[in-house]
Amino acid sequence: MIDLIIPIYNAVDTLPYTLMSIRLQSISNLVNIYLIDDFSSCSYDEIINEFKDLNITYKKLEKNSGPGVARQVGIDVSDSKYIMFMDSDDLFFFSDSIKMLYSKIEEGYDHVAGLTFYEKNNVQFYNEGDLHSKIYRRSFIEKNSIKFNKTRFHEDNFFSNLLLICDPKMTIIDIPIYIYVNNPNSITSSEWDNEFERLEILLSNMRELILEGKKRNCDKKMVLFYTAIKIKYFNRLWDKFTSEQKKIFKKWLKEYDIKLEKYLTNTNYEVIIDEICETYDY
């Protein structure tokens, strides 16, 4: 069986479409759905009743804590062999999306990733997102104590990178599995609309990943690789920052002991990543 964990927060308008997408999956009978309500102000009783043919477990948190906490609660209260994550406004790409991931992980992998489809500024993309379009073997997550932290943004990136530095047996299916829907009312689009303010959380998570890597005695180059590739993200945003924001960002780098300042504005990413992996004071 597969536990599909979905954090929900005031999602009455979008959740029915997400559940319909699950209902249309060819192996929906193998899916246990865990709706983890992050202290919504609305009721989901009517929606859950509408989809009573699905195996749905509903749990409401005692306070609003963010999607990472909700996902971790979902992991803790579920118990199937495999785990997947979905957001309450997203959809599956094909009716066989879950089946393709499930069939592959049954071959003995700890982690199987597909592609996520999304559209931004009228441009369509396919990429390997941090958390979705993937399936995870529960025993690997539990054996390595892989958990979400409590930050309200980039917690999915932290979870994914923590899993990867633990060196799972993994493979990638080069097929779109999942559709990320750009919902203007989501936490990504509303509460965290200022891209700059997100970066301190990302840097904090990067520092936590490095410390976890040391504590767990993970491969140094693997930990540094997932630290180094963030320079692409920083440099893509760099020209958008004001002079004051650039000063603040450099201050954050020092506060979180992320030694990447000399690579800012350098776009020779392959050389940068190789150098960081070889020379970073880990």
Coordinates of C-alpha atoms in Angstrom, one line a residue:
M1 CA 0.0 0.0 0.0
I2 CA 1.0 3.6 -0.5
D3 CA 0.3 6.4 2.0
L4 CA -0.4 9.7 0.1
I5 CA 0.1 12.6 2.6
I6 CA -1.7 15.9 1.7
P7 CA -1.4 19.0 4.0
I8 CA -4.6 21.1 3.7
Y9 CA -5.2 24.6 4.8
N10 CA -8.5 26.4 3.9
A11 CA -8.4 24.2 0.7
V12 CA -12.2 23.7 0.1
D13 CA -12.0 25.2 -3.3
T14 CA -9.1 23.1 -4.6
L15 CA -9.2 19.9 -2.7
P16 CA -12.0 18.3 -4.7
Y17 CA -10.0 18.5 -7.9
T18 CA -7.0 17.0 -6.2
L19 CA -9.1 14.1 -4.8
M20 CA -10.7 13.6 -8.2
S21 CA -7.2 13.3 -9.7
I22 CA -6.5 10.6 -7.1
R23 CA -9.8 8.8 -7.8
L24 CA -8.9 8.6 -11.5
Q25 CA -5.6 6.8 -10.7
S26 CA -5.5 3.3 -12.1
I27 CA -4.3 1.9 -8.7
S28 CA -6.3 4.2 -6.4
N29 CA -7.3 1.1 -4.5
L30 CA -3.7 0.8 -3.2
V31 CA -3.6 4.4 -1.9
N32 CA -4.3 5.5 1.6
I33 CA -5.0 9.3 1.7
Y34 CA -4.0 11.2 4.8
L35 CA -5.5 14.7 4.9
I36 CA -3.6 16.6 7.5
D37 CA -5.5 19.8 8.3
D38 CA -3.2 22.6 9.3
F39 CA -5.8 24.2 11.5
S40 CA -8.1 25.4 8.7
S41 CA -11.1 27.7 9.5
C42 CA -13.4 25.6 7.3
S43 CA -14.9 22.2 7.4
Y44 CA -14.0 19.4 5.0
D45 CA -16.8 17.0 6.0
E46 CA -18.8 17.5 2.8
I47 CA -15.8 16.9 0.6
I48 CA -14.7 13.8 2.5
N49 CA -18.2 12.4 2.3
E50 CA -18.2 13.1 -1.5
F51 CA -15.1 11.0 -1.9
K52 CA -16.0 8.2 0.6
D53 CA -15.1 5.6 -2.0
L54 CA -11.4 6.6 -1.4
N55 CA -9.6 5.5 1.7
I56 CA -9.3 8.8 3.5
T57 CA -7.9 9.5 7.0
Y58 CA -8.5 13.0 8.3
K59 CA -6.5 14.6 11.1
K60 CA -6.7 18.2 12.3
L61 CA -3.7 19.9 14.0
E62 CA -4.2 21.9 17.1
K63 CA -2.6 25.0 15.7
N64 CA -1.4 26.3 12.3
S65 CA 2.2 25.1 12.0
G66 CA 3.0 25.0 8.3
P67 CA 3.2 22.3 5.6
G68 CA 6.4 20.7 6.9
V69 CA 4.9 20.0 10.3
A70 CA 1.7 18.7 8.6
R71 CA 3.7 16.4 6.4
Q72 CA 5.7 15.0 9.3
V73 CA 2.5 14.3 11.2
G74 CA 1.3 12.5 8.1
I75 CA 4.4 10.3 8.2
D76 CA 4.0 9.6 11.9
V77 CA 0.4 8.6 11.8
S78 CA 0.6 6.4 8.7
D79 CA 2.3 3.0 8.3
S80 CA 2.2 1.7 4.7
K81 CA 5.3 0.4 2.9
Y82 CA 5.6 3.5 0.6
I83 CA 5.0 7.2 1.1
M84 CA 4.1 9.9 -1.4
F85 CA 3.3 13.6 -0.9
M86 CA 0.9 15.9 -2.7
D87 CA -0.4 19.5 -2.3
S88 CA -4.1 20.2 -2.0
D89 CA -4.2 22.2 -5.2
D90 CA -2.2 19.9 -7.5
L91 CA -3.0 17.1 -9.9
F92 CA -1.5 13.9 -11.3
F93 CA -0.4 14.1 -15.0
F94 CA -1.6 10.6 -16.1
S95 CA -4.1 8.1 -14.7
D96 CA -1.0 5.8 -14.4
S97 CA 1.2 8.3 -12.6
I98 CA 1.2 6.5 -9.2
K99 CA 1.3 3.1 -10.9
M100 CA 4.5 4.1 -12.8
L101 CA 6.2 5.1 -9.5
Y102 CA 4.9 2.1 -7.6
S103 CA 6.0 -0.4 -10.2
K104 CA 9.5 1.0 -10.3
I105 CA 10.0 1.2 -6.5
E106 CA 8.8 -2.4 -6.2
E107 CA 12.0 -3.3 -8.1
G108 CA 13.9 -2.6 -4.8
Y109 CA 14.6 1.1 -4.9
D110 CA 14.4 3.4 -1.8
H111 CA 13.3 6.5 -3.8
V112 CA 11.9 6.9 -7.3
A113 CA 11.5 10.3 -8.9
G114 CA 9.4 11.4 -11.9
L115 CA 9.0 14.9 -13.5
T116 CA 6.8 17.7 -12.3
F117 CA 5.0 19.9 -14.9
Y118 CA 4.4 23.5 -14.1
E119 CA 3.8 26.8 -15.9
K120 CA 5.3 30.2 -15.0
N121 CA 4.8 33.4 -16.9
N122 CA 3.2 31.5 -19.8
V123 CA 6.2 29.2 -20.1
Q124 CA 5.9 25.5 -19.5
F125 CA 8.5 23.5 -17.7
Y126 CA 9.3 19.9 -16.6
N127 CA 11.7 19.4 -13.7
E128 CA 12.5 17.2 -10.8
G129 CA 10.8 19.1 -8.0
D130 CA 11.9 18.8 -4.4
L131 CA 9.2 16.6 -3.0
H132 CA 6.4 15.8 -5.5
S133 CA 6.2 13.3 -8.4
K134 CA 8.2 10.9 -6.1
I135 CA 7.7 7.8 -4.1
Y136 CA 9.7 6.9 -1.0
R137 CA 10.3 3.6 0.9
R138 CA 9.2 4.1 4.5
S139 CA 11.8 1.8 5.9
F140 CA 14.6 4.0 4.4
I141 CA 13.1 7.1 5.9
E142 CA 12.7 5.6 9.3
K143 CA 16.1 3.9 9.3
N144 CA 17.8 7.2 8.6
S145 CA 15.6 9.4 10.8
I146 CA 14.7 11.6 7.9
K147 CA 12.2 14.3 9.0
F148 CA 10.8 17.6 8.0
N149 CA 12.0 20.6 10.0
K150 CA 9.6 23.2 11.2
T151 CA 10.4 26.0 8.9
R152 CA 7.4 27.4 6.9
F153 CA 9.3 27.6 3.6
H154 CA 12.0 25.4 1.9
E155 CA 11.1 22.6 4.3
D156 CA 10.5 20.3 1.2
N157 CA 14.0 21.1 -0.1
F158 CA 15.5 20.3 3.2
F159 CA 13.7 17.0 3.5
S160 CA 14.7 16.0 -0.1
N161 CA 18.3 16.9 0.4
L162 CA 18.6 15.2 3.7
L163 CA 17.2 12.0 2.1
L164 CA 19.7 12.3 -0.8
I165 CA 22.8 12.7 1.4
C166 CA 21.8 9.5 3.2
D167 CA 22.5 7.8 -0.2
P168 CA 19.3 6.0 -1.1
K169 CA 19.2 3.5 -3.9
M170 CA 17.2 5.6 -6.4
T171 CA 16.3 6.1 -10.0
I172 CA 14.5 8.7 -12.1
I173 CA 11.6 8.1 -14.5
D174 CA 12.0 10.7 -17.3
I175 CA 8.2 11.1 -17.6
P176 CA 5.8 13.8 -16.3
I177 CA 4.0 12.4 -13.2
Y178 CA 2.6 15.5 -11.4
I179 CA 1.1 18.9 -12.2
Y180 CA 2.1 21.7 -10.0
V181 CA -0.8 24.2 -10.0
N182 CA 0.3 27.8 -9.4
N183 CA -2.4 28.8 -6.8
P184 CA -2.2 32.5 -6.0
N185 CA -3.7 31.8 -2.6
S186 CA -1.1 29.2 -1.5
I187 CA 1.6 29.9 1.1
T188 CA 4.2 30.0 -1.7
S189 CA 2.3 32.8 -3.5
S190 CA 0.9 34.8 -0.6
E191 CA 2.6 34.7 2.8
W192 CA 6.1 34.4 1.1
D193 CA 5.5 36.7 -1.9
N194 CA 8.8 38.5 -1.2
E195 CA 11.5 36.2 -2.7
F196 CA 14.3 37.9 -0.7
E197 CA 12.7 37.1 2.7
R198 CA 12.7 33.4 1.8
L199 CA 16.5 33.3 1.5
E200 CA 17.3 33.5 5.2
I201 CA 15.2 30.3 5.7
L202 CA 17.0 28.6 2.9
L203 CA 20.4 29.5 4.3
S204 CA 19.3 28.3 7.7
N205 CA 18.2 25.0 6.1
M206 CA 21.5 24.7 4.3
R207 CA 23.4 25.1 7.5
E208 CA 21.2 22.5 9.2
L209 CA 21.9 20.1 6.3
I210 CA 25.6 20.5 6.6
L211 CA 25.4 19.9 10.4
E212 CA 23.2 16.8 9.8
G213 CA 25.7 15.6 7.2
K214 CA 28.6 15.8 9.7
K215 CA 26.6 14.2 12.5
R216 CA 25.5 11.3 10.3
N217 CA 29.0 10.9 8.7
C218 CA 27.5 11.3 5.3
D219 CA 29.8 11.5 2.2
K220 CA 31.3 15.0 2.4
K221 CA 31.2 15.6 -1.4
M222 CA 27.5 14.6 -1.6
V223 CA 26.6 17.1 1.2
L224 CA 28.7 19.8 -0.4
F225 CA 27.1 19.2 -3.8
Y226 CA 23.6 19.9 -2.5
T227 CA 25.0 23.0 -0.8
A228 CA 26.9 24.2 -3.8
I229 CA 24.1 23.9 -6.3
K230 CA 22.2 26.7 -4.4
I231 CA 24.6 29.2 -5.9
K232 CA 22.6 28.9 -9.1
Y233 CA 19.5 30.0 -7.3
F234 CA 21.2 32.9 -5.5
N235 CA 22.8 34.2 -8.7
R236 CA 19.5 34.0 -10.6
L237 CA 18.0 36.3 -8.0
W238 CA 21.0 38.5 -7.4
D239 CA 20.3 41.3 -9.8
K240 CA 16.8 41.7 -8.4
F241 CA 18.2 42.7 -5.0
T242 CA 18.8 46.3 -3.9
S243 CA 22.2 47.3 -2.6
E244 CA 20.8 47.0 0.9
Q245 CA 19.4 43.5 0.3
K246 CA 22.8 42.4 -1.0
K247 CA 24.4 43.6 2.2
I248 CA 21.8 41.8 4.3
F249 CA 22.3 38.6 2.3
K250 CA 26.0 38.6 2.8
K251 CA 25.4 39.1 6.5
W252 CA 23.2 36.1 6.5
L253 CA 25.9 34.0 4.8
K254 CA 28.2 34.9 7.6
E255 CA 25.6 34.3 10.3
Y256 CA 24.9 30.8 9.0
D257 CA 28.5 30.1 8.2
I258 CA 27.7 29.4 4.5
K259 CA 31.0 30.2 2.7
L260 CA 29.7 31.0 -0.7
E261 CA 30.1 34.8 -1.0
K262 CA 33.1 34.7 -3.4
Y263 CA 30.9 32.7 -5.9
L264 CA 28.1 35.3 -6.1
T265 CA 27.6 36.6 -9.7
N266 CA 29.9 33.8 -11.1
T267 CA 28.0 31.8 -13.7
N268 CA 30.6 29.2 -14.4
Y269 CA 28.5 26.8 -12.3
E270 CA 30.3 23.5 -13.1
V271 CA 33.6 24.9 -12.1
I272 CA 32.1 26.5 -9.0
I273 CA 30.4 23.3 -7.9
D274 CA 33.6 21.2 -8.4
E275 CA 35.7 23.7 -6.5
I276 CA 33.3 23.9 -3.6
C277 CA 33.1 20.1 -3.3
E278 CA 36.9 20.0 -3.3
T279 CA 37.9 23.0 -1.1
Y280 CA 35.0 24.0 1.1
D281 CA 35.9 24.2 4.7
Y282 CA 33.5 21.4 5.8

